[in-house]
PDB file of C-alpha atoms in Angstrom:
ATOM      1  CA  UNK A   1     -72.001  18.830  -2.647  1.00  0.00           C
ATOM      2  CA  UNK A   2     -70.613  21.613  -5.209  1.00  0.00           C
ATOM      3  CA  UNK A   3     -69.318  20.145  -8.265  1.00  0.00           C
ATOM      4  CA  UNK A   4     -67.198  22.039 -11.194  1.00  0.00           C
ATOM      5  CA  UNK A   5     -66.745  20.037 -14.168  1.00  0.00           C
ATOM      6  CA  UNK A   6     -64.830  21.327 -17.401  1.00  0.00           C
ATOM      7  CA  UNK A   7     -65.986  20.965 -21.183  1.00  0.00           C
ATOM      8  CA  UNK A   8     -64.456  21.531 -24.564  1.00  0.00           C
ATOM      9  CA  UNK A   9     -62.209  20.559 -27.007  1.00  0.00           C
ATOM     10  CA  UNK A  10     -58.932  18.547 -26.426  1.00  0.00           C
ATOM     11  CA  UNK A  11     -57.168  19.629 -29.416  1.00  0.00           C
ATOM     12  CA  UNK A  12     -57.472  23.399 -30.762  1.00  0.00           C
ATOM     13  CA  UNK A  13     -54.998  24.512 -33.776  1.00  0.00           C
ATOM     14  CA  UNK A  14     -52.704  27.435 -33.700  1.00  0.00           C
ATOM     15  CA  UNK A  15     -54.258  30.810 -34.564  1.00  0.00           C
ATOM     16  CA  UNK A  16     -57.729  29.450 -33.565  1.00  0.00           C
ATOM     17  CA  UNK A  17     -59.781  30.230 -30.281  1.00  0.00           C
ATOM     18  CA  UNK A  18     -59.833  27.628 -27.269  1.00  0.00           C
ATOM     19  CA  UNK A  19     -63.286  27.977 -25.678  1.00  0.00           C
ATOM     20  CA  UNK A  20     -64.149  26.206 -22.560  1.00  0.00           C
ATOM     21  CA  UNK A  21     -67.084  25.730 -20.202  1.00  0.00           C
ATOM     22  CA  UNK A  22     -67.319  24.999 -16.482  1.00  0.00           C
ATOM     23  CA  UNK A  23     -70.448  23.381 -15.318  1.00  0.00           C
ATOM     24  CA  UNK A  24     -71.710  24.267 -11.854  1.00  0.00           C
ATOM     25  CA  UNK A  25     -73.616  21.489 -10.084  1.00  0.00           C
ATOM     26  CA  UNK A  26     -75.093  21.550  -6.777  1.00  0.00           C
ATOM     27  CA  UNK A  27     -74.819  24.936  -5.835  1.00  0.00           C
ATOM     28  CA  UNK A  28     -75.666  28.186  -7.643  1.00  0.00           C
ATOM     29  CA  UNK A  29     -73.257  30.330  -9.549  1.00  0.00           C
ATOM     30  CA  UNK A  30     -75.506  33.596  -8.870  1.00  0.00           C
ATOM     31  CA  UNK A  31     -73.989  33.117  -5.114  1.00  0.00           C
ATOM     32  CA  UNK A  32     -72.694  36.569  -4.165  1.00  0.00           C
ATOM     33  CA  UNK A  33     -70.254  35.201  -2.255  1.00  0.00           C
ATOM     34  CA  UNK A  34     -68.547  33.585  -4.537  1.00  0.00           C
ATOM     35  CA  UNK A  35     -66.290  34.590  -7.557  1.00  0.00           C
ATOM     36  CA  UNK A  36     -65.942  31.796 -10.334  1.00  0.00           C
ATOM     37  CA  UNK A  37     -62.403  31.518 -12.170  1.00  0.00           C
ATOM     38  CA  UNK A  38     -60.156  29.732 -14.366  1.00  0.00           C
ATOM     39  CA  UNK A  39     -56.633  28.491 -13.399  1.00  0.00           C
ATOM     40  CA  UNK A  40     -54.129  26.415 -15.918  1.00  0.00           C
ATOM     41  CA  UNK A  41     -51.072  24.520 -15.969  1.00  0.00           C
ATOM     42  CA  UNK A  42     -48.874  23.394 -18.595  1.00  0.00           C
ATOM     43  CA  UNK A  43     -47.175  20.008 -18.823  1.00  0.00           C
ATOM     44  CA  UNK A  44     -44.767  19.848 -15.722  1.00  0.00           C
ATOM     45  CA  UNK A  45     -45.248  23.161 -15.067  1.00  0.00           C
ATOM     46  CA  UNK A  46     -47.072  25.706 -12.287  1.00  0.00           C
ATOM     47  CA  UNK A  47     -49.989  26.869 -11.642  1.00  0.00           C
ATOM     48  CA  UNK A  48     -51.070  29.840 -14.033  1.00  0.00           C
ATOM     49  CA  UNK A  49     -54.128  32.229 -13.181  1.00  0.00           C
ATOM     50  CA  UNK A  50     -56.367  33.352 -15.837  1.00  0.00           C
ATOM     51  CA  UNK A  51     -59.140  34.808 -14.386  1.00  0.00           C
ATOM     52  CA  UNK A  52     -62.410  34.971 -12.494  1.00  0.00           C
ATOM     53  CA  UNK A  53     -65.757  36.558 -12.711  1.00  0.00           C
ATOM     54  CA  UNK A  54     -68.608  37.243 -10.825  1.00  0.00           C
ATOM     55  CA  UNK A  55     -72.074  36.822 -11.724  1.00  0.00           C
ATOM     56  CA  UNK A  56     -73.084  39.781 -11.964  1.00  0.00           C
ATOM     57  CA  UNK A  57     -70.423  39.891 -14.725  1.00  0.00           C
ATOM     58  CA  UNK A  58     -67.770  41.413 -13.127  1.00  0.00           C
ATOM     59  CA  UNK A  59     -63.969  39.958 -14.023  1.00  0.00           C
ATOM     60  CA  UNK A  60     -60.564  40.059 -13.027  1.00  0.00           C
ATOM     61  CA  UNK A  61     -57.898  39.240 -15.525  1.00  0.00           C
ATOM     62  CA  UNK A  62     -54.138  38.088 -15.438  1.00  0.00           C
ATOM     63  CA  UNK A  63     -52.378  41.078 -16.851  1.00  0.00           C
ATOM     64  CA  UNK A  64     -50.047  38.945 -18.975  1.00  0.00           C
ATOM     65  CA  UNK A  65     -53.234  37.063 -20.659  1.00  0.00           C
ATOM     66  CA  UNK A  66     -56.150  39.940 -20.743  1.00  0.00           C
ATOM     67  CA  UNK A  67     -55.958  40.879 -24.214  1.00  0.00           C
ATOM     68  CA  UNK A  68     -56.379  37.527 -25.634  1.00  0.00           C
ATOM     69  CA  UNK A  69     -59.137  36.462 -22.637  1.00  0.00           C
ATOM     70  CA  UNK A  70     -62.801  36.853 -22.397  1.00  0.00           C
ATOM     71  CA  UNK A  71     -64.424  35.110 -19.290  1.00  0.00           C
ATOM     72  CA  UNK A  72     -68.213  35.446 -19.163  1.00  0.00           C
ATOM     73  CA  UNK A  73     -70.897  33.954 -17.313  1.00  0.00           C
ATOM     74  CA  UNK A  74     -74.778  31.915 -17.990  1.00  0.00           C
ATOM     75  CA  UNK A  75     -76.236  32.073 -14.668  1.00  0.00           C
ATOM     76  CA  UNK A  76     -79.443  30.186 -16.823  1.00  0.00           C
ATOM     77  CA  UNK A  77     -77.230  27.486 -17.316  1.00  0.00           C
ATOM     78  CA  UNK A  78     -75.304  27.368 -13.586  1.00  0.00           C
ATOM     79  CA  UNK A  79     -72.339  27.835 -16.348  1.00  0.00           C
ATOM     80  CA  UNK A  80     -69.391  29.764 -17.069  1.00  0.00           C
ATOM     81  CA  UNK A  81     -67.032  30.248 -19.798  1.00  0.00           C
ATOM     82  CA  UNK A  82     -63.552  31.109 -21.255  1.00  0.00           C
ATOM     83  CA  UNK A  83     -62.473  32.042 -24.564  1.00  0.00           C
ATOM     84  CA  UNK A  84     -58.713  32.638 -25.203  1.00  0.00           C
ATOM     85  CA  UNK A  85     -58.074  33.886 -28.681  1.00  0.00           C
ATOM     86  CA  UNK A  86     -54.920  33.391 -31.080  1.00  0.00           C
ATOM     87  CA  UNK A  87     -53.948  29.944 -28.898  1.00  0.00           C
ATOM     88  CA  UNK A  88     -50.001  28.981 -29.695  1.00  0.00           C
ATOM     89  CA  UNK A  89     -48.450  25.871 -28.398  1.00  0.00           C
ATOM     90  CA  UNK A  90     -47.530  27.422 -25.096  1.00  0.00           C
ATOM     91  CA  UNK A  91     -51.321  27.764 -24.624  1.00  0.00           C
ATOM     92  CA  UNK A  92     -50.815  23.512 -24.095  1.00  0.00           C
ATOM     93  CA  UNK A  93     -52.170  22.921 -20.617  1.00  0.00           C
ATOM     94  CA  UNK A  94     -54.550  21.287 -18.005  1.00  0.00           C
ATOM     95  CA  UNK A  95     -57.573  23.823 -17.801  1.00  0.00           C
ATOM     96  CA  UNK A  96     -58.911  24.736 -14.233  1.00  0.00           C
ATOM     97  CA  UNK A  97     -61.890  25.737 -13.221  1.00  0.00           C
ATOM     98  CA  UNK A  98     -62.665  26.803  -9.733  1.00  0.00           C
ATOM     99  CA  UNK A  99     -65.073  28.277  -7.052  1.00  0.00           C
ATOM    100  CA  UNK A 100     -63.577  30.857  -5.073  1.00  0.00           C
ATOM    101  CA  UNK A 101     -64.809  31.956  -1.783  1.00  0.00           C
ATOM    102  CA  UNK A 102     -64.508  36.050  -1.610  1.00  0.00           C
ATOM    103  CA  UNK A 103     -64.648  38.122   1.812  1.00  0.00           C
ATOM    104  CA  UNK A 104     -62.733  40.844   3.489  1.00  0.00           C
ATOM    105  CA  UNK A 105     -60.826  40.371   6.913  1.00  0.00           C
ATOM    106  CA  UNK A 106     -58.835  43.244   7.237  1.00  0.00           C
ATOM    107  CA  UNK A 107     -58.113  42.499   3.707  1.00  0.00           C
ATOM    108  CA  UNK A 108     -58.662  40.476   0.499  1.00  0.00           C
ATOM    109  CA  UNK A 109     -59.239  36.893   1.533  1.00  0.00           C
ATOM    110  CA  UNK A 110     -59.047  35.255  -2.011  1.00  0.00           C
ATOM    111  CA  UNK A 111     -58.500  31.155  -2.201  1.00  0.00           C
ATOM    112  CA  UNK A 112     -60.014  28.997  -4.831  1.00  0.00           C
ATOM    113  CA  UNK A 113     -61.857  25.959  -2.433  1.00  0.00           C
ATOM    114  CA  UNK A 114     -63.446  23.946  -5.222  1.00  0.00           C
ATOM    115  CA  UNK A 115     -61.940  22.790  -8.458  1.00  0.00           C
ATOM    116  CA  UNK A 116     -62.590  20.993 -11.383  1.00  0.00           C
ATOM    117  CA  UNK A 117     -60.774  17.618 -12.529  1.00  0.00           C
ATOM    118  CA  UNK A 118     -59.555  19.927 -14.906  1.00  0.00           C
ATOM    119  CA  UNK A 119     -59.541  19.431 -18.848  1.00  0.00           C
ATOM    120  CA  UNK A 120     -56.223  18.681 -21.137  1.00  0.00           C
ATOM    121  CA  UNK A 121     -55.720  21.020 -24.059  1.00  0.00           C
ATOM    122  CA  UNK A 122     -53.749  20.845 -26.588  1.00  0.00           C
ATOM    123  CA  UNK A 123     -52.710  23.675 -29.091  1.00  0.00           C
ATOM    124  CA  UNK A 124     -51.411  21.694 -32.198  1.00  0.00           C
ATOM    125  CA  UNK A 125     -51.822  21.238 -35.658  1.00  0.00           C
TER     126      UNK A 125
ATOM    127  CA  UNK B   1     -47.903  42.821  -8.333  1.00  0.00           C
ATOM    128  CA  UNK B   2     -46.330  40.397  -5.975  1.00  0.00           C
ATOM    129  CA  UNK B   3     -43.730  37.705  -7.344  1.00  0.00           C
ATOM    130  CA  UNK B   4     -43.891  35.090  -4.873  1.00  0.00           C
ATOM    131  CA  UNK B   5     -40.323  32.935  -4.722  1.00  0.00           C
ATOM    132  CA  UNK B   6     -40.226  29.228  -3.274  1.00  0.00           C
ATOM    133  CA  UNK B   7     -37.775  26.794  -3.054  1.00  0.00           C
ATOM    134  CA  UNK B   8     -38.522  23.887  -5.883  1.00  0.00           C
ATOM    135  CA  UNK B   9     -37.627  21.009  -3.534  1.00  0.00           C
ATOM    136  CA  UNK B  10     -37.767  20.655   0.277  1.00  0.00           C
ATOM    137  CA  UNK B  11     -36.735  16.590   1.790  1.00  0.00           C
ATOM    138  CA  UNK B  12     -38.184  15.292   5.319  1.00  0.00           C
ATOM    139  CA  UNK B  13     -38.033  12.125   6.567  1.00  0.00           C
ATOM    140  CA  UNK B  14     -41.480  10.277   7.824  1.00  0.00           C
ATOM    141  CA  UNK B  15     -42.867  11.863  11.529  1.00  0.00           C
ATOM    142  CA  UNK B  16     -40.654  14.535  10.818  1.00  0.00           C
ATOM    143  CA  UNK B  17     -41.234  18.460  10.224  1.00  0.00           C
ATOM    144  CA  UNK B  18     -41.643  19.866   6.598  1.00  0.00           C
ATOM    145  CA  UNK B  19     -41.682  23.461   6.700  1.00  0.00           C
ATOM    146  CA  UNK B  20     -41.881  25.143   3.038  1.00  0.00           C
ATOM    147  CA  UNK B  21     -41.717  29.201   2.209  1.00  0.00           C
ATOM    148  CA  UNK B  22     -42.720  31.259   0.145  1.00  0.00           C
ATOM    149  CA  UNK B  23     -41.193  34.814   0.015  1.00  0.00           C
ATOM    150  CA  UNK B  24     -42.952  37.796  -1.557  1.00  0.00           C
ATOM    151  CA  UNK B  25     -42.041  41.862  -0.382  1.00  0.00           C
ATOM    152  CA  UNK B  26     -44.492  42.578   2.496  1.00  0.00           C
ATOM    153  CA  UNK B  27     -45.951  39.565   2.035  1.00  0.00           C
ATOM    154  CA  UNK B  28     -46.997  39.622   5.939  1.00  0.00           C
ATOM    155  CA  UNK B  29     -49.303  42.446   4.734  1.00  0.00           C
ATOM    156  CA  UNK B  30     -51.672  39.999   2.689  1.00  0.00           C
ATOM    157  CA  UNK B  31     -53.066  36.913   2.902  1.00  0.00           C
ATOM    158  CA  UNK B  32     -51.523  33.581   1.969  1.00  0.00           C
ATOM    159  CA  UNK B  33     -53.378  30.503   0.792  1.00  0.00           C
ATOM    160  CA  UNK B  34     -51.652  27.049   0.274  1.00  0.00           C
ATOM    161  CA  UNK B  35     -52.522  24.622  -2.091  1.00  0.00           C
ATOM    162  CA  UNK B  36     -51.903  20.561  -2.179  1.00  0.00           C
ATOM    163  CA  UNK B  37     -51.459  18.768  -5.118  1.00  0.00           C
ATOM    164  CA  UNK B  38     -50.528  15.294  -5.830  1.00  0.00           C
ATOM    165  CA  UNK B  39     -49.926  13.886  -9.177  1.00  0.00           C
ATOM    166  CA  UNK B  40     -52.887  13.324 -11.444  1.00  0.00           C
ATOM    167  CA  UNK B  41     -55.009  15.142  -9.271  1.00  0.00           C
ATOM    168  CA  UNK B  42     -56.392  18.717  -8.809  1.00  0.00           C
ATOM    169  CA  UNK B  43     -55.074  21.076  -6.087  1.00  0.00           C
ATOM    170  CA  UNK B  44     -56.724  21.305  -2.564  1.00  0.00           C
ATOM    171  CA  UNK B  45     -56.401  24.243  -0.336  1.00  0.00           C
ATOM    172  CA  UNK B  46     -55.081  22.951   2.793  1.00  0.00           C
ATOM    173  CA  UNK B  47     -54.545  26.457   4.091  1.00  0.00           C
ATOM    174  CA  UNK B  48     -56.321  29.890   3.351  1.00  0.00           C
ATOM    175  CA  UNK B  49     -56.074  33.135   5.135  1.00  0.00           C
ATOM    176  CA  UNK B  50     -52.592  32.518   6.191  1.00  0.00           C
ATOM    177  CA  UNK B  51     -53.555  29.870   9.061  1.00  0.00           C
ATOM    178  CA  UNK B  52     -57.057  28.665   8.950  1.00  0.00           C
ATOM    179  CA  UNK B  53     -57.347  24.952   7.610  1.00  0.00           C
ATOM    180  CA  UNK B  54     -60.737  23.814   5.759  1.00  0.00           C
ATOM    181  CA  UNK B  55     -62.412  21.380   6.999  1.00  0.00           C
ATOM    182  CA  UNK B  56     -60.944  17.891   6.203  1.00  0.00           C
ATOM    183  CA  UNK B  57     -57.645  19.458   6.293  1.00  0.00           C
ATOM    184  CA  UNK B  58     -55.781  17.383   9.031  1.00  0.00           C
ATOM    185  CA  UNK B  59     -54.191  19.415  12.364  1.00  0.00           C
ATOM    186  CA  UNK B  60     -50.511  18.578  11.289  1.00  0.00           C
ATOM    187  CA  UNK B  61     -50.999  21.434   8.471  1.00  0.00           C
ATOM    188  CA  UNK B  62     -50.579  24.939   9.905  1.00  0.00           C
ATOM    189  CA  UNK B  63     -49.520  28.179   8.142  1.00  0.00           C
ATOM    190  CA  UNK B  64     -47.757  31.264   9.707  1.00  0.00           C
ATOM    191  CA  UNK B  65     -47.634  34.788   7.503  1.00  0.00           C
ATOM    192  CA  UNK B  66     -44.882  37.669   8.884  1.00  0.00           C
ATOM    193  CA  UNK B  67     -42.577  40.218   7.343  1.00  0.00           C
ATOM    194  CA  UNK B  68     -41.391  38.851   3.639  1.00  0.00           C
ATOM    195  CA  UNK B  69     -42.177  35.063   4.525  1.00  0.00           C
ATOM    196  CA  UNK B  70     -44.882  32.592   4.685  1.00  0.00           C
ATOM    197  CA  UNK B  71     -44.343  29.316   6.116  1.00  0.00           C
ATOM    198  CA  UNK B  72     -46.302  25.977   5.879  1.00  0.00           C
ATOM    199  CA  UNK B  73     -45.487  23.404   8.133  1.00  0.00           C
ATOM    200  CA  UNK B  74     -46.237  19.946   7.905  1.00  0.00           C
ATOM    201  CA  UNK B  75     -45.466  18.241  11.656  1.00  0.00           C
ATOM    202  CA  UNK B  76     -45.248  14.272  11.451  1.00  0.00           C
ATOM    203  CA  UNK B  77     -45.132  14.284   7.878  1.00  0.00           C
ATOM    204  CA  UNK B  78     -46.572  11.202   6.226  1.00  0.00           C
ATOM    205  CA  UNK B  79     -45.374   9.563   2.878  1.00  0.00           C
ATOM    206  CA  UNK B  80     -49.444  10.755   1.726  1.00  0.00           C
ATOM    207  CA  UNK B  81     -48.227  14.493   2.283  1.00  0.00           C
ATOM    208  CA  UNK B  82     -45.530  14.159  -0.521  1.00  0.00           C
ATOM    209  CA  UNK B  83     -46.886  16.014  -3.019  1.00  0.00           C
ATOM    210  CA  UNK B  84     -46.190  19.600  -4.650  1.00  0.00           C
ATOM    211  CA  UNK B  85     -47.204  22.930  -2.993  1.00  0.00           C
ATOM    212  CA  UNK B  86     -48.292  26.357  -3.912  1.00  0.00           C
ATOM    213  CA  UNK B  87     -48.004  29.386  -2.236  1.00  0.00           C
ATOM    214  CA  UNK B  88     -50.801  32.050  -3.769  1.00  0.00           C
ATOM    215  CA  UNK B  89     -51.852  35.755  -2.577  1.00  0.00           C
ATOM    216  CA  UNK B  90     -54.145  37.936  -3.967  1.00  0.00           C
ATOM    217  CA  UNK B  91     -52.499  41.315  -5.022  1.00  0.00           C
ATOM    218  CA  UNK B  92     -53.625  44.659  -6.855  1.00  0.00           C
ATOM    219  CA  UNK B  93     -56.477  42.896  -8.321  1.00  0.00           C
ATOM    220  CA  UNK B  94     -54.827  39.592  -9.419  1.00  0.00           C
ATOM    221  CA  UNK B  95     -54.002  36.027  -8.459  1.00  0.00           C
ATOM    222  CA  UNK B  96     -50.181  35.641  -8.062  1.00  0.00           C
ATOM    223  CA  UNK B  97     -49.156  31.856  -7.827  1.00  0.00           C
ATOM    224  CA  UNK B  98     -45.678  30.555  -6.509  1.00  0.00           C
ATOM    225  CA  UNK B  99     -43.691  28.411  -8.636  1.00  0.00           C
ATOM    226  CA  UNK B 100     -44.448  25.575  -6.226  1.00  0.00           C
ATOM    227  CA  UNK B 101     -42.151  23.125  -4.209  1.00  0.00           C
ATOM    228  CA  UNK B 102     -42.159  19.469  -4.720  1.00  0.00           C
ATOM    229  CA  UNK B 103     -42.235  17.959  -1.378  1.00  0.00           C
ATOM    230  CA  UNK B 104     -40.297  14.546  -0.776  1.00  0.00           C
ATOM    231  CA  UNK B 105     -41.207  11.970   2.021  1.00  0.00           C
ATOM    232  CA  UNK B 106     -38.213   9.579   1.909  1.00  0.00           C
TER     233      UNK B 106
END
């Protein structure tokens, strides 16, 4: 059974970079069916999309985050990774990761179908 | 890209019907997932291409997709199905979330 499990530090201060990882267990990441992403969601708050990549390396990025976000990919290590520059306390959240499933039915059919526990961060001094 | 609007709060009573929207322009043009989650936990897709439910997912979950709205109906709701939902399409090369609804079972 596929398993996602997130890693990396639960406090980062402001200015610095948050860097997580997202273990892939039971399954390969080099799958090219599959697109691998992150998803987050501050404290009583919504879901936020940050990304996803491929294994080939090939990303998507949420417009609003893109210039702060690097997502990137070990297929030695069944791993992949996200780096988000210049955190701030609204970077505070539960960190996501998640397998999603990509094919084309008469159009994009995009849905994340296996997460993480996800991984509290907090941006603080 | 899409904005996808749903109501924050939708009430049912036990065996009843829970339907919850999510509104987007042409949103009957792409597909909808939905997404469980309860508190604590991580979401679950309980429906993906606008009506298909994963395996697991039980019958009384169905999704419809026309025009500007997406529905997901719970039929016989049960006090395990409170929980908040999420509405989420895939537009112009991003994942666009809904602000979620929390469902209440009371």
């Amino acid at each position: 059974q596929l398993q996602l499990q997130e890693s990396g530090p639960g406090l980062v201060k402001p200015s610095e970079t948050l860097s997580l990882s997202c273990t892939v267990s039971g399954g390969s990441i080099s799958s090219n069916t599959y697109f691998w992403g992150w998803i987050r969601q501050p404290p009583g708050k919504g879901l936020e999309w940050i990304g996803n990549i491929y294994y080939s390396g090939s990303t998507y990025y949420n417009p609003s985050l893109k210039s702060r976000v690097t997502i990137s990919v070990n297929t030695s290590k069944n791993q992949f990774s996200l780096k988000l520059i210049s955190a701030t306390a609204t970077d505070t959240a539960v960190y996501y990761c998640a397998r999603t499933p990509y094919s084309y039915d008469r159009g994009v059919v995009w849905y994340m179908d296996v997460w993480g526990k996800g991984t509290t961060v907090t941006v603080s001094s | 890209s899409s904005e996808l609007t749903q109501p924050p709060s939708v009430s049912v009573s036990p065996g009843q019907t829970a339907s919850i929207t999510c509104s987007g322009d042409k949103l009957g043009n792409q597909y909808v997932c939905w997404y469980q989650q309860k508190p604590g936990q991580s979401p679950e897709v309980v429906i993906y291409q606008d009506t298909k439910r994963p395996s697991g997912i039980p019958e009384r979950f169905s999704g419809s997709n026309s025009g500007n709205t997406a529905t997901l109906t719970i039929s016989g709701t049960q006090a395990m199905d409170e929980a908040d939902y999420y509405c989420q399409v895939w537009d112009s090369n991003t994942v666009v979330f809904g602000g979620g609804t929390k469902l209440t079972v009371l």
